[in-house]
Every structure is written in C-alpha cells, then in structure tokens.
mmCIF file of C-alpha atoms in Angstrom:
data_model
loop_
_atom_site.group_PDB
_atom_site.id
_atom_site.type_symbol
_atom_site.label_atom_id
_atom_site.label_comp_id
_atom_site.label_asym_id
_atom_site.label_seq_id
_atom_site.Cartn_x
_atom_site.Cartn_y
_atom_site.Cartn_z
ATOM 1 C CA MET A 179 0.000 0.000 0.000
ATOM 2 C CA ASP A 180 1.272 3.459 -0.897
ATOM 3 C CA LEU A 181 0.638 7.101 -0.086
ATOM 4 C CA ILE A 182 0.981 9.154 -3.277
ATOM 5 C CA LEU A 183 0.516 12.799 -4.183
ATOM 6 C CA VAL A 184 -0.037 13.713 -7.853
ATOM 7 C CA GLY A 185 -0.486 17.297 -8.940
ATOM 8 C CA LEU A 186 0.564 20.424 -10.711
ATOM 9 C CA SER A 187 1.084 23.963 -9.527
ATOM 10 C CA HIS A 188 2.061 27.480 -10.510
ATOM 11 C CA LYS A 189 5.639 26.179 -10.610
ATOM 12 C CA THR A 190 4.953 23.481 -13.211
ATOM 13 C CA ALA A 191 1.949 24.603 -15.268
ATOM 14 C CA PRO A 192 0.718 27.843 -16.835
ATOM 15 C CA ILE A 193 -2.609 29.246 -15.735
ATOM 16 C CA GLU A 194 -4.344 27.975 -18.904
ATOM 17 C CA VAL A 195 -3.514 24.392 -17.912
ATOM 18 C CA ARG A 196 -4.445 24.907 -14.247
ATOM 19 C CA GLU A 197 -7.801 26.302 -15.337
ATOM 20 C CA ARG A 198 -8.472 23.213 -17.485
ATOM 21 C CA ILE A 199 -8.181 20.872 -14.505
ATOM 22 C CA ALA A 200 -9.783 23.062 -11.869
ATOM 23 C CA PHE A 201 -12.249 21.477 -9.455
ATOM 24 C CA PRO A 202 -14.915 23.892 -8.252
ATOM 25 C CA GLU A 203 -15.538 23.310 -4.543
ATOM 26 C CA GLU A 204 -19.113 22.163 -5.124
ATOM 27 C CA HIS A 205 -17.857 19.416 -7.485
ATOM 28 C CA LEU A 206 -15.274 17.958 -5.086
ATOM 29 C CA PRO A 207 -17.550 15.385 -3.370
ATOM 30 C CA THR A 208 -18.640 13.936 -6.729
ATOM 31 C CA ALA A 209 -15.071 14.040 -8.051
ATOM 32 C CA LEU A 210 -13.805 12.190 -4.967
ATOM 33 C CA GLN A 211 -16.456 9.500 -5.354
ATOM 34 C CA GLN A 212 -15.541 9.112 -9.034
ATOM 35 C CA LEU A 213 -11.828 8.978 -8.169
ATOM 36 C CA GLN A 214 -12.384 6.170 -5.671
ATOM 37 C CA ALA A 215 -14.741 4.247 -7.943
ATOM 38 C CA GLU A 216 -12.590 4.457 -11.073
ATOM 39 C CA SER A 217 -9.194 4.123 -9.419
ATOM 40 C CA ASP A 218 -9.808 1.459 -6.758
ATOM 41 C CA LEU A 219 -8.127 3.655 -4.134
ATOM 42 C CA ASN A 220 -8.654 3.345 -0.390
ATOM 43 C CA GLU A 221 -8.546 7.061 0.382
ATOM 44 C CA GLY A 222 -8.337 10.343 -1.497
ATOM 45 C CA MET A 223 -8.362 14.095 -1.096
ATOM 46 C CA ILE A 224 -8.250 16.836 -3.747
ATOM 47 C CA VAL A 225 -6.677 20.209 -2.956
ATOM 48 C CA ALA A 226 -7.789 22.589 -5.692
ATOM 49 C CA THR A 227 -6.805 26.251 -5.613
ATOM 50 C CA CYS A 228 -6.100 28.856 -8.267
ATOM 51 C CA ASN A 229 -2.419 27.953 -8.078
ATOM 52 C CA ARG A 230 -2.518 24.171 -7.753
ATOM 53 C CA VAL A 231 -4.453 20.951 -8.094
ATOM 54 C CA GLU A 232 -3.076 18.110 -5.999
ATOM 55 C CA ILE A 233 -4.576 14.722 -5.348
ATOM 56 C CA LEU A 234 -3.388 12.882 -2.268
ATOM 57 C CA VAL A 235 -4.321 9.200 -2.267
ATOM 58 C CA HIS A 236 -3.664 5.989 -0.426
ATOM 59 C CA GLY A 237 -4.055 2.846 -2.455
ATOM 60 C CA ARG A 238 -3.598 -0.908 -2.533
ATOM 61 C CA ARG A 239 -1.414 -1.022 -5.614
ATOM 62 C CA GLY A 240 2.148 0.089 -6.262
ATOM 63 C CA HIS A 241 3.371 3.612 -6.931
ATOM 64 C CA PHE A 242 3.312 3.442 -10.727
ATOM 65 C CA GLN A 243 -0.202 1.958 -10.878
ATOM 66 C CA ILE A 244 -1.587 4.542 -8.438
ATOM 67 C CA VAL A 245 -0.017 7.462 -10.327
ATOM 68 C CA GLU A 246 -1.413 6.118 -13.605
ATOM 69 C CA ALA A 247 -4.866 5.682 -12.018
ATOM 70 C CA VAL A 248 -4.865 9.296 -10.817
ATOM 71 C CA LYS A 249 -3.726 10.547 -14.238
ATOM 72 C CA LYS A 250 -6.446 8.484 -15.918
ATOM 73 C CA PHE A 251 -8.984 10.024 -13.529
ATOM 74 C CA LEU A 252 -7.794 13.566 -14.342
ATOM 75 C CA TYR A 253 -8.026 12.936 -18.080
ATOM 76 C CA SER A 254 -11.439 11.303 -17.760
ATOM 77 C CA TYR A 255 -12.977 13.800 -15.326
ATOM 78 C CA HIS A 256 -11.871 16.820 -17.345
ATOM 79 C CA ALA A 257 -12.443 15.244 -20.769
ATOM 80 C CA LEU A 258 -8.814 15.683 -21.787
ATOM 81 C CA LYS A 259 -6.661 13.475 -23.981
ATOM 82 C CA PRO A 260 -3.137 12.319 -23.124
ATOM 83 C CA PRO A 261 -0.481 13.612 -23.204
ATOM 84 C CA PHE A 262 -1.993 17.044 -22.379
ATOM 85 C CA LEU A 263 -0.905 16.976 -18.709
ATOM 86 C CA GLU A 264 2.280 14.921 -18.938
ATOM 87 C CA ASN A 265 4.743 17.827 -18.971
ATOM 88 C CA TYR A 266 3.088 19.526 -15.998
ATOM 89 C CA LEU A 267 2.343 16.788 -13.469
ATOM 90 C CA TYR A 268 4.577 15.721 -10.615
ATOM 91 C CA SER A 269 4.205 12.872 -8.160
ATOM 92 C CA HIS A 270 5.579 12.259 -4.691
ATOM 93 C CA LEU A 271 5.718 8.935 -2.873
ATOM 94 C CA ARG A 272 5.397 8.216 0.861
ATOM 95 C CA HIS A 273 7.710 10.514 2.868
ATOM 96 C CA ASP A 274 8.174 12.872 -0.070
ATOM 97 C CA ALA A 275 4.382 13.174 -0.347
ATOM 98 C CA ILE A 276 4.133 13.952 3.365
ATOM 99 C CA ASN A 277 6.952 16.502 3.167
ATOM 100 C CA HIS A 278 5.308 18.161 0.158
ATOM 101 C CA LEU A 279 1.917 18.266 1.910
ATOM 102 C CA PHE A 280 3.497 19.905 4.973
ATOM 103 C CA ARG A 281 5.302 22.478 2.792
ATOM 104 C CA VAL A 282 2.122 23.306 0.852
ATOM 105 C CA THR A 283 -0.088 23.530 3.934
ATOM 106 C CA SER A 284 2.489 25.741 5.675
ATOM 107 C CA SER A 285 2.521 27.994 2.563
ATOM 108 C CA LEU A 286 6.215 27.368 1.967
ATOM 109 C CA ASP A 287 5.360 26.275 -1.586
ATOM 110 C CA SER A 288 2.990 29.171 -2.301
ATOM 111 C CA MET A 289 3.426 31.884 -4.908
ATOM 112 C CA VAL A 290 3.720 34.285 -1.962
ATOM 113 C CA VAL A 291 5.420 32.443 0.895
ATOM 114 C CA GLY A 292 3.472 32.846 4.123
ATOM 115 C CA GLU A 293 0.053 33.529 2.608
ATOM 116 C CA PRO A 294 -2.590 32.125 4.971
ATOM 117 C CA GLN A 295 -5.269 31.154 2.417
ATOM 118 C CA ILE A 296 -3.757 27.751 1.596
ATOM 119 C CA LEU A 297 -4.343 26.485 5.141
ATOM 120 C CA ALA A 298 -8.047 27.312 4.887
ATOM 121 C CA GLN A 299 -8.185 25.675 1.451
ATOM 122 C CA VAL A 300 -6.535 22.452 2.691
ATOM 123 C CA LYS A 301 -8.877 22.391 5.714
ATOM 124 C CA LYS A 302 -11.878 22.754 3.392
ATOM 125 C CA ALA A 303 -10.556 20.020 1.082
ATOM 126 C CA TYR A 304 -10.103 17.725 4.093
ATOM 127 C CA THR A 305 -13.614 18.466 5.404
ATOM 128 C CA LEU A 306 -15.152 17.765 1.986
ATOM 129 C CA ALA A 307 -13.139 14.537 1.646
ATOM 130 C CA CYS A 308 -14.322 13.415 5.096
ATOM 131 C CA GLN A 309 -17.923 14.208 4.158
ATOM 132 C CA ALA A 310 -17.527 12.292 0.881
ATOM 133 C CA GLY A 311 -16.274 9.258 2.810
ATOM 134 C CA SER A 312 -12.893 9.236 1.091
ATOM 135 C CA VAL A 313 -10.784 9.723 4.237
ATOM 136 C CA GLY A 314 -9.724 6.687 6.209
ATOM 137 C CA ARG A 315 -7.100 5.920 8.811
ATOM 138 C CA HIS A 316 -4.076 7.109 6.809
ATOM 139 C CA LEU A 317 -5.327 10.526 5.676
ATOM 140 C CA GLY A 318 -7.290 10.855 8.920
ATOM 141 C CA ASP A 319 -3.994 10.687 10.832
ATOM 142 C CA LEU A 320 -1.877 12.628 8.335
ATOM 143 C CA ILE A 321 -3.920 15.748 7.593
ATOM 144 C CA PRO A 322 -4.386 16.863 11.240
ATOM 145 C CA ARG A 323 -0.599 16.481 11.619
ATOM 146 C CA ALA A 324 -0.171 18.868 8.689
ATOM 147 C CA PHE A 325 -2.318 21.399 10.565
ATOM 148 C CA PHE A 326 -0.086 20.949 13.626
ATOM 149 C CA VAL A 327 3.006 21.563 11.445
ATOM 150 C CA VAL A 328 1.460 24.802 10.130
ATOM 151 C CA LYS A 329 0.903 26.034 13.670
ATOM 152 C CA LYS A 330 4.493 25.172 14.582
ATOM 153 C CA VAL A 331 5.876 26.924 11.475
ATOM 154 C CA ARG A 332 3.807 30.063 12.093
ATOM 155 C CA THR A 333 4.694 30.326 15.795
ATOM 156 C CA SER A 334 8.393 29.442 15.353
ATOM 157 C CA THR A 335 9.163 31.731 12.405
ATOM 158 C CA ARG A 336 8.258 35.172 11.071
ATOM 159 C CA ILE A 337 6.511 33.658 8.067
ATOM 160 C CA GLY A 338 3.545 35.798 7.173
ATOM 161 C CA ALA A 339 4.974 38.868 8.943
ATOM 162 C CA ALA A 340 5.353 40.741 5.642
ATOM 163 C CA ALA A 341 2.991 40.994 2.660
ATOM 164 C CA VAL A 342 1.089 37.722 2.383
ATOM 165 C CA SER A 343 -0.881 37.871 -0.841
ATOM 166 C CA VAL A 344 -0.117 38.555 -4.476
ATOM 167 C CA SER A 345 -2.173 41.743 -4.329
ATOM 168 C CA SER A 346 -0.410 43.027 -1.213
ATOM 169 C CA VAL A 347 2.969 42.309 -2.827
ATOM 170 C CA ALA A 348 1.822 44.265 -5.918
ATOM 171 C CA VAL A 349 0.806 47.243 -3.765
ATOM 172 C CA GLU A 350 4.168 47.198 -1.983
ATOM 173 C CA LEU A 351 5.989 47.123 -5.329
ATOM 174 C CA ALA A 352 3.849 49.987 -6.649
ATOM 175 C CA ARG A 353 4.688 51.999 -3.506
ATOM 176 C CA LYS A 354 8.409 51.419 -4.058
ATOM 177 C CA ILE A 355 8.173 52.528 -7.700
ATOM 178 C CA LEU A 356 5.613 55.328 -7.441
ATOM 179 C CA GLY A 357 6.039 56.503 -3.872
ATOM 180 C CA ASP A 358 2.926 57.733 -2.098
ATOM 181 C CA LEU A 359 -0.221 56.072 -3.474
ATOM 182 C CA ASP A 360 -2.790 58.198 -1.597
ATOM 183 C CA SER A 361 -3.705 60.203 -4.703
ATOM 184 C CA LYS A 362 -3.664 57.161 -7.037
ATOM 185 C CA THR A 363 -6.686 55.170 -8.194
ATOM 186 C CA VAL A 364 -6.907 51.783 -9.842
#
C-alpha cells in the first residue's frame, strides 16, 4: 500500500492548464467519489486552488499503478486526452508526499510564501473529503498532523509577517516605484 501525491502547480503549469483541470468546490464530493470508484483507491483528497491541483491518495497497488490511475482520472474527469498533462504533473511517494503536503499547507510552496489562504483551502478540502467518505485511517492521521506543522511553522518563524498575498505584494511594489499612493486610483 502506498501514499501518493499527484499534482501540478504554478511552478509546473501555466494558468491555462491549471484552469483546465480546476475542481470547483461544489464538485469535489462527486469528483472524490468518481476517483475512488474508477481508481480502486482506499482514500483520497483533492486540494484545488487557483495555483494548484493536488490529489493525495492511499491505495492498494504500487506507486506506478496509483499514479497512472490518478492521471487516468484527471483525463477522464476533465475530458482531456493524453499527453496534455504529462509535462506539468509531478508525483511524490510516501515521505516525499508527506513533506510536500506539509510544505504546501504551511505555505512554503505558495506563490507568496506565508500567505494564509492555503491552510483554509486544505482544511476545506479535508472536510469535503471526510464528508464524501474518502478519508480513512491514513489521511485521517496525516492531515491533522499537517495542521499541527502549520501552527508550529507560524509560531516558530516570522513567516507571514510581511505581505502575504499577491495583491499586497503588488501594492508594496507599486509603492516602491511610485512613492505615495494616496492620490492614485486603480
């Protein structure tokens, strides 16, 4: 049995590709049920944001078979044809998957490091996966640990002390270039 994470993010795929495999929040329960039914996986969770789509699964088969099952699901669910996603997807196995999940949830892998929205998005994804019945013992133990790691990162570092969103970073840059923005409108 293996824990696998398959996904793509702002680091690996342009926005046009990320938009093609987006999962609106209201579709996640149905998508999770389809993922489990089509892929024969024990557990699954989909984290879908504007900057990433990642599917964390625990399955009975080996790494290669699980990754291929998740890819097949992505192609099927979004009515895409291979090899559309091949150059953009990454996969992480066992400890690497856990490490990646902790980095993402702690916003260390975000476009703006320290932004707090990803934690809320992972919590929502976890809640929806629990409600869909796709969380078992493995993800049920792992995801709360990720939330503990986030708390530890935030209390032990100054992450999030500066600008923590793309828009706030843009305003700071505009201030540096233009000076006082009080008389400016957008």
